[in-house]
């Protein structure tokens, strides 16, 4: 469905934004800050070599202030304000996962809320488009039904016209036949009169006599 594809695309975009924000946060840290690696708690010494005694530990993910580097060791200041030496490879330049987690969770929650708003807007828009499409489809169906009805009425009218034309032609033929019969009757009567009249006895004319 279109809405689901949009939702997946938005989530992918959110993941990209989240990674970008994380990278930006990492590069934006001050150069004199570092964090103990997340994998372990590390021992700290009083000097920059293995020969110095261990004086304590730093917790995994703990933030420290970098003071100086000497050989394989880095001198840092912990959260208690103590300056100690720790192996440089046990420090990292990006915040620990423990510290990043609350900020990342807040960012994820914010992005999720934003995406939900975007998805809701898209769903409303798609719903509106669907309703508009349904209205148009109903209108098209109504017009098609009306067109079919008009075609049916037109066909009925054509049939009526053909019937009237047939009746008119029949009446014309009947009238013409009557004219022929009437003319034939008149001609026959005239012929009959012409045959009979010569055979009728003629009346003699009276002659006037003078005495």
Short mmCIF file of C-alpha atoms in Angstrom, two decimals:
data_model
loop_
_atom_site.label_atom_id
_atom_site.label_comp_id
_atom_site.label_asym_id
_atom_site.label_seq_id
_atom_site.Cartn_x
_atom_site.Cartn_y
_atom_site.Cartn_z
CA UNK A 1 0.00 0.00 0.00
CA UNK A 2 1.16 3.54 -0.71
CA UNK A 3 0.96 4.60 2.95
CA UNK A 4 3.11 1.66 4.10
CA UNK A 5 5.76 2.41 1.49
CA UNK A 6 5.82 6.03 2.61
CA UNK A 7 6.08 4.92 6.26
CA UNK A 8 9.03 2.63 5.52
CA UNK A 9 10.71 5.39 3.53
CA UNK A 10 10.23 7.82 6.41
CA UNK A 11 11.66 5.35 8.92
CA UNK A 12 14.70 4.85 6.71
CA UNK A 13 15.11 8.61 6.48
CA UNK A 14 14.82 8.86 10.27
CA UNK A 15 17.52 6.23 10.71
CA UNK A 16 19.78 8.19 8.38
CA UNK A 17 19.09 11.40 10.28
CA UNK A 18 19.80 9.64 13.57
CA UNK A 19 23.14 8.34 12.30
CA UNK A 20 24.01 11.80 11.02
CA UNK A 21 23.16 13.33 14.39
CA UNK A 22 25.30 10.73 16.15
CA UNK A 23 28.25 11.40 13.85
CA UNK A 24 27.84 15.13 14.33
CA UNK A 25 27.80 14.74 18.10
CA UNK A 26 30.96 12.66 17.92
CA UNK A 27 32.88 15.18 15.83
CA UNK A 28 31.58 18.11 17.85
CA UNK A 29 33.21 16.91 21.08
CA UNK A 30 36.07 18.94 22.46
CA UNK A 31 39.54 17.63 21.65
CA UNK A 32 40.44 17.36 25.37
CA UNK A 33 37.62 14.97 26.20
CA UNK A 34 37.65 11.19 26.02
CA UNK A 35 35.69 8.23 27.29
CA UNK A 36 36.75 4.91 28.68
CA UNK A 37 35.84 2.08 26.31
CA UNK A 38 32.52 0.37 26.91
CA UNK A 39 33.99 -3.12 26.95
CA UNK A 40 35.66 -3.02 30.37
CA UNK A 41 36.74 -1.12 33.42
CA UNK A 42 40.40 -0.21 33.18
CA UNK A 43 43.16 0.14 35.74
CA UNK A 44 44.90 3.47 36.17
CA UNK A 45 48.47 4.08 37.26
CA UNK A 46 50.38 6.81 38.92
CA UNK A 47 52.76 7.19 35.94
CA UNK A 48 52.98 6.67 32.16
CA UNK A 49 54.52 3.17 32.15
CA UNK A 50 53.67 -0.30 33.34
CA UNK A 51 56.25 0.13 36.08
CA UNK A 52 54.09 2.57 38.01
CA UNK A 53 51.74 1.14 40.56
CA UNK A 54 48.01 0.74 40.00
CA UNK A 55 46.12 3.31 42.01
CA UNK A 56 42.55 2.64 40.95
CA UNK A 57 40.14 1.99 38.08
CA UNK A 58 37.97 3.89 35.67
CA UNK A 59 34.48 2.63 34.91
CA UNK A 60 33.54 1.55 31.40
CA UNK A 61 32.09 4.48 29.48
CA UNK A 62 33.23 7.06 32.04
CA UNK A 63 34.00 10.52 30.67
CA UNK A 64 37.45 11.95 31.43
CA UNK A 65 39.45 15.05 30.59
CA UNK A 66 42.63 14.46 28.58
CA UNK A 67 45.63 16.27 30.03
CA UNK A 68 48.63 14.87 28.15
CA UNK A 69 49.98 11.79 26.37
CA UNK A 70 53.27 10.00 26.93
CA UNK A 71 54.12 6.82 25.05
CA UNK A 72 51.31 4.29 25.33
CA UNK A 73 49.67 6.13 28.21
CA UNK A 74 47.46 9.19 28.50
CA UNK A 75 47.10 11.32 31.61
CA UNK A 76 43.44 12.08 32.32
CA UNK A 77 41.34 13.71 35.00
CA UNK A 78 38.37 11.64 36.16
CA UNK A 79 35.02 12.79 37.54
CA UNK A 80 36.49 12.95 41.06
CA UNK A 81 39.12 15.44 39.89
CA UNK A 82 42.04 13.01 40.23
CA UNK A 83 44.76 12.98 37.54
CA UNK A 84 45.74 9.42 36.61
CA UNK A 85 47.45 7.56 33.78
CA UNK A 86 45.58 5.07 31.58
CA UNK A 87 46.49 3.12 28.45
CA UNK A 88 45.67 5.26 25.42
CA UNK A 89 44.07 2.34 23.55
CA UNK A 90 41.53 2.02 26.35
CA UNK A 91 40.15 5.47 25.59
CA UNK A 92 37.82 6.49 22.76
CA UNK A 93 36.99 9.87 21.26
CA UNK A 94 33.24 9.32 21.05
CA UNK A 95 30.79 9.26 23.95
CA UNK A 96 30.11 5.86 25.41
CA UNK A 97 26.94 3.99 24.59
CA UNK A 98 25.78 4.47 28.17
CA UNK A 99 25.93 8.25 27.82
CA UNK A 100 24.57 8.30 24.27
CA UNK A 101 21.61 6.06 25.01
CA UNK A 102 19.31 8.62 26.75
CA UNK A 103 19.98 11.26 24.08
CA UNK A 104 19.49 8.72 21.31
CA UNK A 105 16.27 7.48 22.87
CA UNK A 106 14.99 11.06 23.09
CA UNK A 107 15.93 11.69 19.47
CA UNK A 108 14.28 8.44 18.38
CA UNK A 109 11.13 9.37 20.30
CA UNK A 110 11.10 12.84 18.74
CA UNK A 111 11.65 11.48 15.24
CA UNK A 112 9.02 8.80 15.79
CA UNK A 113 6.49 11.44 16.82
CA UNK A 114 7.41 13.53 13.78
CA UNK A 115 7.09 10.51 11.49
CA UNK A 116 3.74 9.62 13.01
CA UNK A 117 2.56 13.14 12.21
CA UNK A 118 3.85 12.82 8.65
CA UNK A 119 2.21 9.41 8.26
CA UNK A 120 -1.07 10.73 9.63
CA UNK A 121 -0.98 13.64 7.18
CA UNK A 122 -0.22 11.26 4.31
CA UNK A 123 -2.99 8.90 5.38
CA UNK A 124 -5.46 11.79 5.49
CA UNK A 125 -4.31 12.94 2.07
CA UNK A 126 -4.56 9.43 0.62
CA UNK A 127 -7.99 9.02 2.25
CA UNK A 128 -9.13 12.30 0.70
CA UNK A 129 -7.78 11.23 -2.69
CA UNK A 130 -9.55 7.87 -2.32
CA UNK A 131 -12.84 9.57 -1.46
CA UNK A 132 -12.47 11.91 -4.44
CA UNK A 133 -11.74 8.93 -6.69
CA UNK A 134 -14.78 7.07 -5.37
CA UNK A 135 -16.99 10.12 -6.01
CA UNK A 136 -15.68 10.37 -9.56
CA UNK A 137 -16.21 6.65 -10.14
CA UNK A 138 -19.80 6.92 -8.89
CA UNK A 139 -20.37 9.93 -11.15
CA UNK A 140 -18.93 8.05 -14.12
CA UNK A 141 -21.16 5.06 -13.33
CA UNK A 142 -24.20 7.36 -13.14
CA UNK A 143 -23.33 8.98 -16.47
CA UNK A 144 -22.81 5.58 -18.10
CA UNK A 145 -26.18 4.37 -16.78
CA UNK A 146 -27.85 7.57 -18.02
CA UNK A 147 -26.16 7.15 -21.40
CA UNK A 148 -27.38 3.57 -21.66
CA UNK A 149 -30.91 4.68 -20.79
CA UNK A 150 -30.78 7.42 -23.43
CA UNK A 151 -29.49 4.90 -25.98
CA UNK A 152 -32.39 2.59 -25.12
CA UNK A 153 -34.89 5.42 -25.47
CA UNK A 154 -33.32 6.46 -28.77
CA UNK A 155 -33.56 2.89 -30.06
CA UNK A 156 -37.22 2.74 -29.04
CA UNK A 157 -37.83 6.05 -30.83
CA UNK A 158 -36.10 4.71 -33.96
CA UNK A 159 -38.26 1.60 -33.85
CA UNK A 160 -41.39 3.74 -33.49
CA UNK A 161 -40.30 5.89 -36.44
CA UNK A 162 -39.68 2.79 -38.55
CA UNK A 163 -43.13 1.49 -37.58
CA UNK A 164 -44.77 4.80 -38.50
CA UNK A 165 -42.90 4.88 -41.81
CA UNK A 166 -44.08 1.35 -42.57
CA UNK A 167 -47.67 2.28 -41.75
CA UNK A 168 -47.41 5.42 -43.88
CA UNK A 169 -46.07 3.44 -46.81
CA UNK A 170 -48.91 0.92 -46.41
CA UNK A 171 -51.48 3.71 -46.30
CA UNK A 172 -49.95 5.30 -49.40
CA UNK A 173 -50.15 1.98 -51.22
CA UNK A 174 -53.78 1.53 -50.13
CA UNK A 175 -54.65 5.06 -51.25
CA UNK A 176 -52.92 4.55 -54.58
CA UNK A 177 -54.78 1.28 -55.05
CA UNK A 178 -58.06 3.03 -54.32
CA UNK A 179 -57.23 5.71 -56.87
CA UNK A 180 -56.51 3.02 -59.44
CA UNK A 181 -59.72 1.21 -58.61
CA UNK A 182 -61.73 4.42 -58.74
CA UNK A 183 -60.17 5.44 -62.05
CA UNK A 184 -60.70 1.95 -63.43
CA UNK A 185 -64.32 2.02 -62.33
CA UNK A 186 -64.92 5.37 -63.99
CA UNK A 187 -63.23 4.21 -67.18
CA UNK A 188 -65.24 0.99 -67.17
CA UNK A 189 -68.48 2.85 -66.65
CA UNK A 190 -67.66 5.21 -69.50
CA UNK A 191 -66.83 2.30 -71.76
CA UNK A 192 -70.04 0.57 -70.82
CA UNK A 193 -72.05 3.69 -71.52
CA UNK A 194 -70.25 4.06 -74.82
CA UNK A 195 -71.23 0.52 -75.77
CA UNK A 196 -74.84 0.76 -74.67
CA UNK A 197 -75.82 4.17 -75.99
CA UNK A 198 -75.44 3.35 -79.72
CA UNK A 199 -77.85 0.46 -79.34
CA UNK A 200 -80.61 2.41 -77.73
CA UNK A 201 -83.68 3.06 -80.02
CA UNK A 202 -83.84 6.51 -81.40
CA UNK A 203 -86.96 8.56 -81.04
CA UNK A 204 -88.48 9.85 -84.25
CA UNK A 205 -88.84 13.50 -84.61
CA UNK A 206 -92.37 14.77 -85.09
CA UNK A 207 -92.88 16.71 -88.25
CA UNK A 208 -95.03 19.75 -88.14
CA UNK A 209 -97.84 19.59 -90.69
CA UNK A 210 -99.69 22.59 -92.07
CA UNK A 211 -103.21 22.26 -93.14
#
